[in-house]
CSV table of C-alpha atoms in Angstrom, one decimal:
chain,number,residue,atom,x,y,z
X,9,MET,CA,59.9,-43.6,-1.4
X,10,GLY,CA,56.5,-44.9,-0.2
X,11,LYS,CA,57.3,-44.2,3.5
X,12,PHE,CA,58.6,-40.6,2.7
X,13,LYS,CA,55.3,-39.8,0.9
X,14,LYS,CA,53.2,-41.0,3.8
X,15,ILE,CA,55.3,-38.8,6.2
X,16,GLN,CA,54.7,-35.7,3.9
X,17,GLU,CA,50.9,-36.4,3.9
X,18,LEU,CA,50.8,-36.6,7.7
X,19,VAL,CA,52.7,-33.3,8.1
X,20,LYS,CA,50.3,-31.6,5.7
X,21,GLU,CA,47.3,-32.9,7.6
X,22,GLU,CA,48.7,-31.6,10.9
X,23,LYS,CA,49.2,-28.1,9.3
X,24,THR,CA,45.6,-27.9,8.0
X,25,GLU,CA,44.3,-28.9,11.5
X,26,VAL,CA,46.4,-26.1,13.1
X,27,ASP,CA,45.2,-23.5,10.6
X,28,SER,CA,41.6,-24.5,11.0
X,29,GLY,CA,41.9,-24.2,14.8
X,30,GLU,CA,43.4,-20.7,14.5
X,31,GLU,CA,40.5,-19.6,12.2
X,32,GLU,CA,37.9,-20.9,14.6
X,33,GLY,CA,39.6,-19.1,17.4
X,34,THR,CA,39.7,-15.8,15.5
X,35,ALA,CA,36.0,-16.2,14.6
X,36,THR,CA,35.0,-16.7,18.2
X,37,ASP,CA,37.1,-13.7,19.2
X,38,GLU,CA,35.3,-11.6,16.6
X,39,ASP,CA,31.9,-12.7,17.9
X,40,THR,CA,32.8,-12.0,21.5
X,41,SER,CA,34.2,-8.6,20.4
X,42,GLU,CA,30.9,-7.7,18.7
X,43,ASP,CA,28.9,-8.7,21.8
X,44,GLU,CA,31.3,-6.6,24.0
X,45,GLY,CA,30.8,-3.6,21.6
X,46,LEU,CA,27.3,-3.1,23.0
X,47,THR,CA,27.2,-1.5,26.4
X,48,VAL,CA,24.9,-2.7,29.2
X,49,GLU,CA,22.7,0.4,28.8
X,50,GLU,CA,22.2,-0.3,25.1
X,51,LYS,CA,21.3,-3.9,25.7
X,52,ALA,CA,18.8,-2.8,28.4
X,53,GLU,CA,17.2,-0.3,26.0
X,54,GLU,CA,16.9,-3.0,23.3
X,55,LYS,CA,15.2,-5.4,25.8
X,56,LYS,CA,12.9,-2.7,27.0
X,57,ARG,CA,11.9,-1.7,23.5
X,58,ALA,CA,11.2,-5.3,22.6
X,59,LEU,CA,8.9,-5.6,25.6
X,60,LEU,CA,7.1,-2.4,24.9
X,61,TRP,CA,6.6,-3.3,21.2
X,62,THR,CA,3.3,-5.2,21.7
X,63,ASN,CA,1.5,-4.2,18.5
X,64,ARG,CA,3.2,-6.3,15.9
X,65,GLU,CA,1.1,-5.2,12.9
X,66,ARG,CA,2.8,-5.4,9.6
X,67,VAL,CA,1.3,-4.4,6.2
X,68,LEU,CA,2.1,-6.1,2.9
X,69,VAL,CA,2.1,-3.6,0.0
X,70,LEU,CA,2.1,-5.0,-3.5
X,71,CYS,CA,0.6,-4.5,-7.0
X,72,SER,CA,-0.4,-6.5,-10.0
X,73,ARG,CA,1.5,-7.0,-13.2
X,74,GLY,CA,0.7,-4.3,-15.8
X,75,ALA,CA,0.6,-1.5,-13.3
X,76,ASP,CA,1.4,1.9,-14.8
X,77,VAL,CA,4.2,4.2,-13.6
X,78,ARG,CA,2.0,6.4,-11.4
X,79,THR,CA,0.5,3.4,-9.6
X,80,ARG,CA,4.0,2.1,-8.8
X,81,HIS,CA,5.2,5.5,-7.6
X,82,LEU,CA,2.1,5.9,-5.4
X,83,MET,CA,2.8,2.4,-3.9
X,84,ASN,CA,6.4,3.3,-3.2
X,85,ASP,CA,5.3,6.6,-1.5
X,86,ILE,CA,3.0,4.6,0.8
X,87,LYS,CA,5.8,2.2,1.7
X,88,VAL,CA,8.1,5.1,2.5
X,89,LEU,CA,5.4,6.7,4.8
X,90,MET,CA,4.7,3.4,6.6
X,91,PRO,CA,7.8,2.0,8.4
X,92,HIS,CA,5.8,-1.1,9.3
X,93,ALA,CA,5.2,-1.9,5.6
X,94,LYS,CA,6.8,-4.7,3.6
X,95,GLY,CA,7.0,-5.0,-0.2
X,96,ASP,CA,6.8,-8.0,-2.5
X,97,SER,CA,7.1,-8.8,-6.2
X,98,LYS,CA,4.2,-8.1,-8.6
X,99,LEU,CA,1.4,-10.6,-8.5
X,100,ASP,CA,0.3,-12.3,-11.7
X,101,LYS,CA,-3.2,-11.4,-12.8
X,102,GLN,CA,-4.1,-15.0,-13.6
X,103,LYS,CA,-3.6,-16.1,-10.0
X,104,SER,CA,-6.5,-16.0,-7.5
X,105,LEU,CA,-6.5,-13.2,-4.9
X,106,VAL,CA,-6.6,-15.7,-2.1
X,107,VAL,CA,-2.9,-16.4,-2.8
X,108,ILE,CA,-2.1,-13.0,-1.3
X,109,ASN,CA,-3.1,-14.5,2.1
X,110,GLU,CA,-0.4,-17.1,1.8
X,111,ILE,CA,2.2,-14.5,0.8
X,112,ALA,CA,1.2,-12.3,3.8
X,113,GLU,CA,1.7,-15.3,6.1
X,114,MET,CA,5.1,-16.0,4.7
X,115,LYS,CA,6.0,-12.3,5.2
X,116,ASN,CA,4.6,-12.4,8.7
X,117,CYS,CA,2.1,-9.6,7.8
X,118,THR,CA,-1.4,-9.2,9.2
X,119,LYS,CA,-2.7,-6.5,6.8
X,120,VAL,CA,-2.6,-6.1,3.0
X,121,LEU,CA,-2.7,-3.2,0.5
X,122,TYR,CA,-3.0,-4.6,-3.0
X,123,PHE,CA,-3.1,-2.3,-6.1
X,124,GLU,CA,-4.9,-4.0,-8.9
X,125,SER,CA,-4.6,-2.5,-12.4
X,126,ARG,CA,-6.9,-3.3,-15.3
X,127,LYS,CA,-6.5,-2.2,-18.9
X,128,HIS,CA,-3.6,0.1,-17.9
X,129,LYS,CA,-6.3,2.7,-17.0
X,130,ASP,CA,-8.3,1.6,-13.9
X,131,VAL,CA,-6.7,1.1,-10.5
X,132,TYR,CA,-8.4,-0.8,-7.7
X,133,LEU,CA,-7.2,-0.9,-4.1
X,134,TRP,CA,-7.8,-3.9,-1.9
X,135,MET,CA,-7.4,-3.4,1.9
X,136,SER,CA,-7.7,-6.6,3.8
X,137,ASN,CA,-7.2,-8.1,7.3
X,138,VAL,CA,-5.6,-11.4,6.7
X,139,ASP,CA,-6.6,-13.0,10.0
X,140,ASN,CA,-10.3,-12.8,10.1
X,141,GLY,CA,-11.3,-10.2,7.5
X,142,PRO,CA,-12.9,-8.0,6.4
X,143,SER,CA,-11.6,-6.9,3.0
X,144,ILE,CA,-12.6,-3.7,1.2
X,145,LYS,CA,-12.4,-3.0,-2.5
X,146,PHE,CA,-11.9,0.6,-3.6
X,147,LEU,CA,-11.7,2.3,-7.0
X,148,VAL,CA,-8.8,4.8,-6.9
X,149,HIS,CA,-9.4,8.3,-8.5
X,150,ASN,CA,-7.1,11.3,-9.0
X,151,MET,CA,-3.8,9.8,-7.9
X,152,HIS,CA,-0.9,12.3,-7.4
X,153,THR,CA,2.5,11.2,-6.1
X,154,MET,CA,4.9,13.3,-4.0
X,155,MET,CA,7.3,13.8,-6.9
X,156,GLU,CA,4.5,14.9,-9.1
X,157,LEU,CA,3.0,17.5,-6.7
X,158,LYS,CA,6.3,19.0,-5.5
X,159,LEU,CA,4.7,20.6,-2.5
X,160,SER,CA,6.5,22.6,0.2
X,161,GLY,CA,5.8,20.3,3.1
X,162,ASN,CA,8.3,17.7,4.4
X,163,CYS,CA,8.6,15.2,7.2
X,164,LEU,CA,11.2,12.9,8.6
X,165,LYS,CA,11.4,9.4,7.3
X,166,ALA,CA,9.9,6.7,9.6
X,167,SER,CA,8.2,9.2,11.9
X,168,ARG,CA,4.7,8.2,13.2
X,169,PRO,CA,1.6,9.9,11.7
X,170,ILE,CA,-1.5,11.3,13.4
X,171,LEU,CA,-4.6,10.0,11.8
X,172,SER,CA,-7.4,12.5,11.3
X,173,PHE,CA,-10.9,11.4,10.4
X,174,ASP,CA,-13.9,13.3,9.2
X,175,SER,CA,-17.0,13.3,11.5
X,176,ARG,CA,-19.0,11.7,8.7
X,177,PHE,CA,-17.2,8.4,9.3
X,178,ASP,CA,-19.4,7.9,12.4
X,179,GLU,CA,-22.7,8.6,10.6
X,180,GLU,CA,-23.1,5.3,8.6
X,181,PRO,CA,-22.1,1.7,9.7
X,182,HIS,CA,-20.0,0.9,6.6
X,183,LEU,CA,-18.0,4.1,7.0
X,184,THR,CA,-17.3,3.3,10.6
X,185,LEU,CA,-16.0,-0.1,9.5
X,186,ILE,CA,-13.8,1.5,6.9
X,187,LYS,CA,-12.5,3.9,9.5
X,188,HIS,CA,-11.4,1.1,11.8
X,189,ALA,CA,-9.7,-0.7,8.9
X,190,LEU,CA,-7.8,2.5,7.9
X,191,MET,CA,-6.7,3.0,11.5
X,192,GLN,CA,-5.4,-0.6,11.8
X,193,THR,CA,-3.6,-0.4,8.4
X,194,PHE,CA,-2.1,3.1,8.3
X,195,ALA,CA,-1.3,3.7,12.0
X,196,THR,CA,2.4,3.0,12.8
X,197,PRO,CA,2.7,0.7,15.9
X,198,ASN,CA,4.1,2.3,19.0
X,199,HIS,CA,7.8,1.4,19.7
X,200,HIS,CA,8.2,-0.1,16.3
X,201,PRO,CA,12.0,-0.7,15.7
X,202,ARG,CA,12.0,1.1,12.3
X,203,SER,CA,9.9,4.1,13.5
X,204,GLN,CA,10.9,7.4,15.1
X,205,PRO,CA,9.3,8.1,18.5
X,206,PHE,CA,7.6,11.4,17.6
X,207,PHE,CA,4.8,12.8,15.3
X,208,ASP,CA,5.5,15.4,12.6
X,209,HIS,CA,2.8,14.7,10.0
X,210,VAL,CA,-0.9,14.0,9.7
X,211,PHE,CA,-2.8,11.5,7.5
X,212,SER,CA,-6.2,13.1,6.7
X,213,PHE,CA,-9.2,11.0,5.7
X,214,SER,CA,-12.2,13.0,4.8
X,215,VAL,CA,-15.6,12.0,3.2
X,216,THR,CA,-16.7,14.0,0.2
X,217,PRO,CA,-20.4,14.8,-0.5
X,218,ASP,CA,-20.6,11.9,-2.9
X,219,LYS,CA,-19.3,9.5,-0.2
X,220,LYS,CA,-15.8,9.1,-1.5
X,221,ILE,CA,-12.8,9.1,0.8
X,222,TRP,CA,-10.1,11.7,0.2
X,223,PHE,CA,-6.6,10.9,1.5
X,224,ARG,CA,-4.0,13.8,2.1
X,225,ASN,CA,-0.7,14.0,4.0
X,226,PHE,CA,0.3,17.2,5.9
X,227,GLN,CA,3.4,18.3,7.8
X,228,ILE,CA,3.0,19.8,11.3
X,229,VAL,CA,5.1,23.0,11.2
X,230,ASP,CA,6.9,23.5,14.5
X,231,GLU,CA,4.9,24.6,17.6
X,232,THR,CA,2.5,26.8,15.5
X,233,LEU,CA,0.7,23.6,14.5
X,234,GLN,CA,0.2,24.9,11.0
X,235,LEU,CA,-0.2,22.3,8.3
X,236,GLN,CA,1.7,22.1,4.9
X,237,GLU,CA,0.7,19.5,2.4
X,238,ILE,CA,3.4,16.9,1.6
X,239,GLY,CA,1.6,14.4,-0.7
X,240,PRO,CA,0.6,12.0,-2.0
X,241,ARG,CA,-3.1,12.4,-2.5
X,242,PHE,CA,-5.8,10.2,-3.9
X,243,VAL,CA,-9.5,9.5,-3.7
X,244,LEU,CA,-11.1,6.1,-2.8
X,245,GLU,CA,-14.6,5.1,-3.9
X,246,THR,CA,-16.0,2.1,-2.0
X,247,ILE,CA,-17.2,-0.7,-4.2
X,248,ARG,CA,-17.8,-3.7,-1.9
X,249,ILE,CA,-16.9,-5.0,1.6
X,250,PHE,CA,-16.4,-8.7,2.1
X,251,ALA,CA,-16.6,-10.7,5.3
X,252,GLY,CA,-13.3,-12.6,4.7
X,253,SER,CA,-9.9,-11.8,3.3
X,254,PHE,CA,-10.4,-11.5,-0.5
X,255,GLU,CA,-13.4,-13.7,-0.2
X,256,GLY,CA,-16.6,-14.3,1.8
X,257,ALA,CA,-20.1,-12.9,2.0
X,258,VAL,CA,-20.7,-9.4,0.8
X,259,LEU,CA,-21.3,-7.1,3.8
X,260,TYR,CA,-21.9,-3.9,1.8
X,261,ASP,CA,-22.4,-3.1,-1.9
X,262,ASN,CA,-22.3,0.5,-3.0
X,263,PRO,CA,-25.6,1.2,-4.9
X,264,ASP,CA,-24.2,4.4,-6.4
X,265,TYR,CA,-21.1,2.8,-7.9
X,266,GLU,CA,-20.7,2.8,-11.6
X,267,SER,CA,-17.9,0.9,-13.2
X,268,PRO,CA,-15.4,2.7,-15.4
X,269,ASN,CA,-16.4,0.6,-18.4
X,270,ALA,CA,-20.0,1.7,-18.0
X,271,LYS,CA,-19.0,5.3,-17.9
X,272,ARG,CA,-16.8,5.0,-21.0
X,273,ARG,CA,-19.7,3.2,-22.8
X,274,ALA,CA,-22.1,6.0,-21.9
X,275,LEU,CA,-19.7,8.7,-23.2
X,276,LYS,CA,-19.3,6.8,-26.5
X,277,LEU,CA,-23.0,6.5,-26.9
X,278,LEU,CA,-23.4,10.2,-26.2
X,279,SER,CA,-20.7,11.2,-28.7
X,280,LYS,CA,-22.2,8.9,-31.2
X,281,GLY,CA,-25.7,10.4,-30.8
X,282,LYS,CA,-24.3,13.9,-31.2
X,283,TYR,CA,-22.5,12.8,-34.4
X,284,ILE,CA,-25.7,11.3,-35.9
X,285,GLU,CA,-27.7,14.4,-35.1
X,286,LYS,CA,-25.0,16.6,-36.7
X,287,GLN,CA,-25.1,14.5,-39.9
X,288,LEU,CA,-28.9,14.6,-40.0
X,289,SER,CA,-28.9,18.3,-39.6
X,290,LYS,CA,-26.6,18.6,-42.6
X,291,LYS,CA,-28.8,16.3,-44.7
X,292,VAL,CA,-32.0,18.2,-43.9
X,293,GLY,CA,-30.4,21.5,-44.7
X,294,SER,CA,-32.8,24.3,-45.0
X,295,SER,CA,-36.0,22.2,-45.1
X,296,ASP,CA,-38.9,23.3,-42.9
X,297,GLN,CA,-39.3,19.9,-41.3
X,298,ASN,CA,-37.0,19.3,-38.3
X,299,PHE,CA,-35.9,15.7,-37.6
X,300,THR,CA,-34.3,14.3,-34.5
X,301,ILE,CA,-32.5,11.0,-33.8
X,302,ASN,CA,-35.6,9.6,-32.1
X,303,ASP,CA,-37.5,9.7,-35.5
X,304,PHE,CA,-35.1,7.2,-37.0
X,305,VAL,CA,-34.8,4.8,-34.1
X,306,LEU,CA,-37.1,1.8,-34.5
């Protein structure tokens, strides 16, 4: 009985070896068939496109935890409009912003767009060059997503945009620096594998009289070159420009910038003063002497 069992085990081992050999043969046949599926012309086009794709810029787009719905939808709209963009999970607010540089290196990205939310009200946008800086901090105003606007314009997905800049960008040095940073971040690289080889929409960056940057997206309508707005739209107010990526010396500090907390505090004080004056006027009533709030302030 012992010899018979040994013979059965040897037969089973031979069968398993034969089956594994057949599976390997089929796998190699499938690989060769996949390679043979591509024609010589398609292979040549892929090699040519890889050689022409010299600008390997990639943009990391992410937001902080606690971001509201509108901020997340705006971030998704930007990722859809930029075929060279990559997303990532939400960043914890307790972590330092320098960690974003490591995340960008892991994702093989050279630029970063980081939406930072505070108090579920205020939204800040960091635009940074990971390699050597600079990094620019903006306060975002008047955000409107594509789904919210529901405009008549439309463009093909992954098509390349034309960047249009206002002439005021060349008047001041910090605006010129912001212009070059916007060009390097929002411009889709030529011959990018995920992009379409044509232009059918325009990214418009204009400077308002109070030195804020207004972003709008337009469709180029056929050969008439008329523009129809697509969305999204938002306004950027420059706060500071740093020499490094999320760190370094301050190159520019906006003297006209007022934080949202300071604005809310001023509005509360104004409403409080109006309430006190109203109560004083009620107490005085029909007396001849008129009192103001300054008479009661020590």
